[in-house]
Coordinates of C-alpha atoms in Angstrom, one line a residue:
M1 CA -16.8 -5.0 -7.3
K2 CA -14.6 -2.2 -7.9
K3 CA -15.8 0.0 -4.9
G4 CA -13.4 0.3 -2.0
L5 CA -12.5 2.4 1.0
V6 CA -9.5 4.4 2.1
Y7 CA -9.3 5.4 5.8
G8 CA -7.0 6.5 8.6
N9 CA -6.2 4.4 11.5
D10 CA -8.7 5.7 13.9
G11 CA -10.1 2.3 15.2
T12 CA -13.3 2.4 13.1
A13 CA -12.1 0.8 10.0
S14 CA -14.2 -2.3 10.3
T15 CA -17.4 -0.4 10.9
K16 CA -16.8 1.9 8.0
V17 CA -15.8 -0.7 5.4
A18 CA -18.9 -2.6 6.1
A19 CA -21.0 0.6 6.2
V20 CA -20.2 1.6 2.5
N21 CA -20.2 -2.0 1.3
A22 CA -16.7 -1.8 0.2
A23 CA -15.2 -4.7 -1.8
W24 CA -11.6 -3.8 -0.8
H25 CA -9.8 -1.4 1.5
Y26 CA -6.4 0.2 2.2
N27 CA -5.0 2.6 4.7
W28 CA -1.7 4.0 3.3
N29 CA -0.1 1.3 5.4
T30 CA 0.9 -2.5 5.4
T31 CA -0.8 -3.6 8.4
L32 CA -4.3 -5.1 8.1
P33 CA -6.8 -3.9 10.8
A34 CA -8.7 -6.4 12.6
G35 CA -12.4 -7.4 11.9
I36 CA -12.4 -6.8 8.1
S37 CA -13.4 -9.7 5.8
V38 CA -13.0 -8.1 2.5
P39 CA -9.4 -8.0 1.0
Y40 CA -6.9 -5.4 2.1
V41 CA -4.4 -3.9 -0.2
P42 CA -1.2 -2.8 1.4
Q43 CA 0.9 0.3 0.2
I44 CA 4.5 1.4 0.4
W45 CA 3.8 4.8 1.3
G46 CA 7.4 6.0 0.8
L47 CA 10.9 5.1 1.0
K48 CA 10.9 5.0 4.9
T49 CA 8.4 2.1 4.9
L50 CA 10.2 -0.2 2.5
P51 CA 11.2 -2.2 5.6
M52 CA 7.4 -3.0 6.1
I53 CA 7.7 -5.4 3.1
Q54 CA 9.8 -7.8 5.5
T55 CA 7.8 -7.0 8.7
N56 CA 4.6 -7.9 7.2
G57 CA 5.9 -10.8 5.0
L58 CA 4.9 -9.2 1.8
N59 CA 7.1 -11.4 -0.2
S60 CA 4.6 -14.2 0.3
D61 CA 0.8 -14.4 0.6
V62 CA -0.8 -13.2 3.8
A63 CA -4.1 -14.1 5.0
G64 CA -6.6 -11.2 4.5
Y65 CA -4.2 -9.4 2.1
D66 CA -4.9 -8.9 -1.7
H67 CA -2.1 -10.0 -3.9
V68 CA -1.5 -6.4 -4.8
L69 CA 0.9 -3.6 -3.6
L70 CA 0.4 0.0 -4.1
G71 CA 3.3 2.3 -4.9
Y72 CA 4.4 5.6 -3.2
N73 CA 1.8 8.1 -2.1
E74 CA 2.2 11.4 -3.8
P75 CA 6.0 11.3 -4.3
D76 CA 5.7 14.7 -6.0
G77 CA 4.3 16.4 -2.8
A78 CA 6.6 18.0 -0.4
K79 CA 4.2 17.3 2.3
Q80 CA 3.6 13.6 1.3
S81 CA 6.3 10.9 0.4
N82 CA 8.4 13.6 -1.3
I83 CA 10.6 11.2 -3.5
T84 CA 12.6 12.2 -6.6
V85 CA 12.0 10.1 -9.8
A86 CA 15.5 8.9 -9.5
D87 CA 15.1 7.5 -6.0
A88 CA 11.5 6.1 -6.8
I89 CA 13.1 4.1 -9.7
A90 CA 16.1 3.0 -7.8
Y91 CA 14.0 1.2 -5.1
W92 CA 11.2 0.0 -7.4
P93 CA 12.8 -3.4 -7.8
T94 CA 12.5 -4.0 -4.2
L95 CA 8.6 -3.6 -4.6
E96 CA 8.7 -5.9 -7.8
A97 CA 10.5 -8.6 -6.0
T98 CA 7.2 -9.2 -3.9
G99 CA 5.6 -10.7 -6.8
R100 CA 2.5 -8.8 -6.2
R101 CA 0.7 -6.8 -8.9
L102 CA 2.2 -3.4 -8.5
G103 CA 0.3 -0.1 -8.8
S104 CA 2.3 2.9 -9.9
P105 CA 3.1 5.9 -7.6
A106 CA -0.1 8.0 -7.1
T107 CA 0.8 11.6 -7.8
A108 CA -0.7 14.7 -6.6
G109 CA -0.2 16.5 -10.0
N110 CA -1.8 15.8 -13.3
P111 CA -0.3 12.6 -14.6
T112 CA -0.9 13.7 -18.2
A113 CA 0.8 17.0 -18.0
A114 CA 3.9 17.5 -19.9
N115 CA 7.0 16.2 -18.1
S116 CA 5.0 15.2 -15.2
W117 CA 6.6 13.2 -12.4
L118 CA 4.6 10.0 -13.4
S119 CA 5.4 10.3 -16.9
Q120 CA 9.1 10.6 -16.1
F121 CA 8.7 7.6 -13.7
M122 CA 7.0 5.5 -16.3
A123 CA 9.6 6.2 -18.9
L124 CA 12.3 5.2 -16.8
A125 CA 10.5 2.1 -15.7
K126 CA 10.1 1.2 -19.5
T127 CA 13.8 1.8 -20.0
N128 CA 14.8 -0.4 -17.2
N129 CA 12.1 -3.0 -18.0
Y130 CA 10.8 -2.6 -14.6
R131 CA 7.2 -3.9 -14.1
V132 CA 4.0 -1.5 -13.4
D133 CA 0.8 -3.3 -13.6
F134 CA -1.6 -0.4 -13.2
I135 CA -1.8 3.3 -12.7
C136 CA -2.9 4.7 -9.4
V137 CA -4.7 8.1 -9.7
H138 CA -5.7 10.9 -7.1
W139 CA -8.2 13.3 -8.1
Y140 CA -9.6 16.4 -6.2
A141 CA -11.5 19.2 -8.1
P142 CA -14.9 20.9 -8.4
P143 CA -17.8 18.2 -8.8
N144 CA -17.8 18.2 -12.7
A145 CA -18.6 14.6 -13.9
K146 CA -17.7 15.4 -17.5
S147 CA -14.3 16.9 -16.6
F148 CA -13.5 14.0 -14.2
L149 CA -14.3 11.1 -16.6
A150 CA -12.4 13.0 -19.5
E151 CA -9.4 13.2 -17.2
I152 CA -9.5 9.5 -16.3
D153 CA -10.0 8.6 -20.0
A154 CA -7.0 10.8 -20.8
I155 CA -4.9 9.0 -18.3
Y156 CA -5.7 5.5 -19.8
A157 CA -5.0 6.7 -23.3
M158 CA -1.6 8.0 -22.4
Y159 CA -0.5 4.9 -20.3
Q160 CA -2.5 2.2 -21.7
L161 CA -2.6 0.3 -18.2
P162 CA -5.7 -0.5 -16.1
I163 CA -6.6 2.2 -13.5
W164 CA -7.1 2.3 -9.9
I165 CA -8.6 5.7 -8.6
T166 CA -7.1 5.3 -5.0
E167 CA -8.3 8.7 -3.9
F168 CA -11.0 10.9 -5.2
S169 CA -13.4 13.5 -4.0
P170 CA -15.0 16.8 -5.2
A171 CA -13.2 19.6 -3.6
D172 CA -13.4 23.5 -3.4
W173 CA -9.8 24.6 -2.9
N174 CA -10.9 28.3 -2.6
A175 CA -12.9 27.7 0.6
T176 CA -11.6 28.9 4.0
A177 CA -12.8 29.0 7.4
T178 CA -14.6 32.4 6.6
T179 CA -15.4 31.5 3.1
P180 CA -17.6 28.3 3.1
A181 CA -17.3 25.8 0.0
K182 CA -19.7 26.8 -2.9
F183 CA -20.7 23.3 -3.4
T184 CA -23.0 21.2 -1.4
S185 CA -23.7 17.5 -0.4
Q186 CA -26.3 17.5 -3.2
D187 CA -23.6 18.5 -5.6
A188 CA -21.4 15.7 -4.4
I189 CA -24.4 13.3 -4.6
N190 CA -25.2 14.4 -8.1
F191 CA -21.4 13.9 -9.1
M192 CA -21.4 10.5 -7.4
N193 CA -24.5 9.2 -9.0
T194 CA -22.9 10.0 -12.6
V195 CA -19.4 9.0 -12.3
I196 CA -19.6 5.8 -10.2
P197 CA -21.9 4.0 -12.9
A198 CA -19.4 5.5 -15.6
L199 CA -16.5 4.0 -13.8
N200 CA -18.3 0.7 -13.2
S201 CA -18.8 0.5 -17.1
R202 CA -15.2 1.3 -17.9
D203 CA -13.3 -2.1 -18.3
Y204 CA -10.0 -0.4 -17.7
V205 CA -11.0 1.1 -14.4
E206 CA -10.3 -1.8 -12.1
R207 CA -11.0 -0.1 -8.7
Y208 CA -11.8 3.2 -7.0
T209 CA -12.4 4.6 -3.6
W210 CA -13.9 7.9 -2.5
K211 CA -11.6 9.7 -0.2
T212 CA -13.4 11.3 2.9
R213 CA -12.5 13.9 5.4
T214 CA -14.7 15.1 8.2
T215 CA -17.7 17.1 7.7
E216 CA -16.0 20.1 9.3
D217 CA -13.4 20.2 6.6
V218 CA -13.5 23.4 4.6
N219 CA -12.6 22.0 1.4
L220 CA -13.9 18.5 1.2
G221 CA -16.5 18.5 4.0
F222 CA -19.5 18.9 1.7
A223 CA -18.4 15.3 0.2
A224 CA -17.8 13.6 3.5
L225 CA -19.1 10.0 3.8
F226 CA -19.4 9.9 7.6
N227 CA -20.7 12.0 10.4
D228 CA -18.6 12.5 13.5
D229 CA -20.4 9.8 15.3
G230 CA -19.6 7.4 12.4
S231 CA -23.0 7.2 10.7
L232 CA -23.4 7.8 7.2
T233 CA -23.9 11.2 5.6
A234 CA -26.3 11.3 2.8
V235 CA -23.3 11.3 0.6
G236 CA -22.1 8.1 2.4
E237 CA -25.6 6.5 1.9
T238 CA -25.3 7.2 -1.7
Y239 CA -21.9 5.6 -2.0
A240 CA -23.1 2.6 -0.1
G241 CA -26.0 2.0 -2.4
L242 CA -24.0 2.3 -5.5

C-alpha cells in the first residue's frame, strides 16, 4: 500500500496510524513512537537534526524502521528548516552515507517553477554525482483534483524520479477567524475520492500521506482526519477506507 500518515508527537500516533489503515508513517523526526507495527520512515528535518543519524543508529538497519530517509523539511521556508541550497548540498553526503533510500528535500514552493529551490538542489546533486532516489512533494491548495494531478504529473515529468507526496491537503489560504473557509468537508471527500485512486494507479507515485490539522484550523480544518477526541471525521473515514 502507498497510503501513510504524518503526525505530531502528541502521544496518539499508534491509535491514529491504525485508525486510517496506514501502511507506513512518519513524524518529521527520527524516533519511532511505541506501539506501531507498520514501517516507520525517519526524516532529517534540518541541519540541526543531522546528529540524530548517529543517535538513532540510522547508518544500519533498525527494527521497525523502513530502509529510507527523508530529506530536509521545507528548506525554502523561513519558518521551517530554512537551509540554503549550498548548505543543503554540502551536508547531503552525510545522509547519503546511511545507505538508505533517500528522498529529496520537500519544498514549500512549487518544485517545477523556474529556478526553484528544488531545481537548483537537484542540478547540484547531479553535478556532484550525489544520490537522490525519489522526490518528496508538499501540496496545499483548493480541492481541485485535476489541478493537483496535473502538478504531480509535471513534477514527475521534470525530475523523472519516483514521487512521495509527504504532505498534502486541500486548503483555503484566504480563510481567517472571521472569514471561514469556503470549502466543506464534502469538498475534501470528493477531492480525496478522485485523487487517491489516481495516485494508486500511477506507478511513479510510490507513497503519499494526507496532512491533517485540527477541525478548528481556519485553513485546513474542513479537511481534518480526526476530531478533537481522536475519532475519525467523515474525511478521516473516507481516507481509512481508500
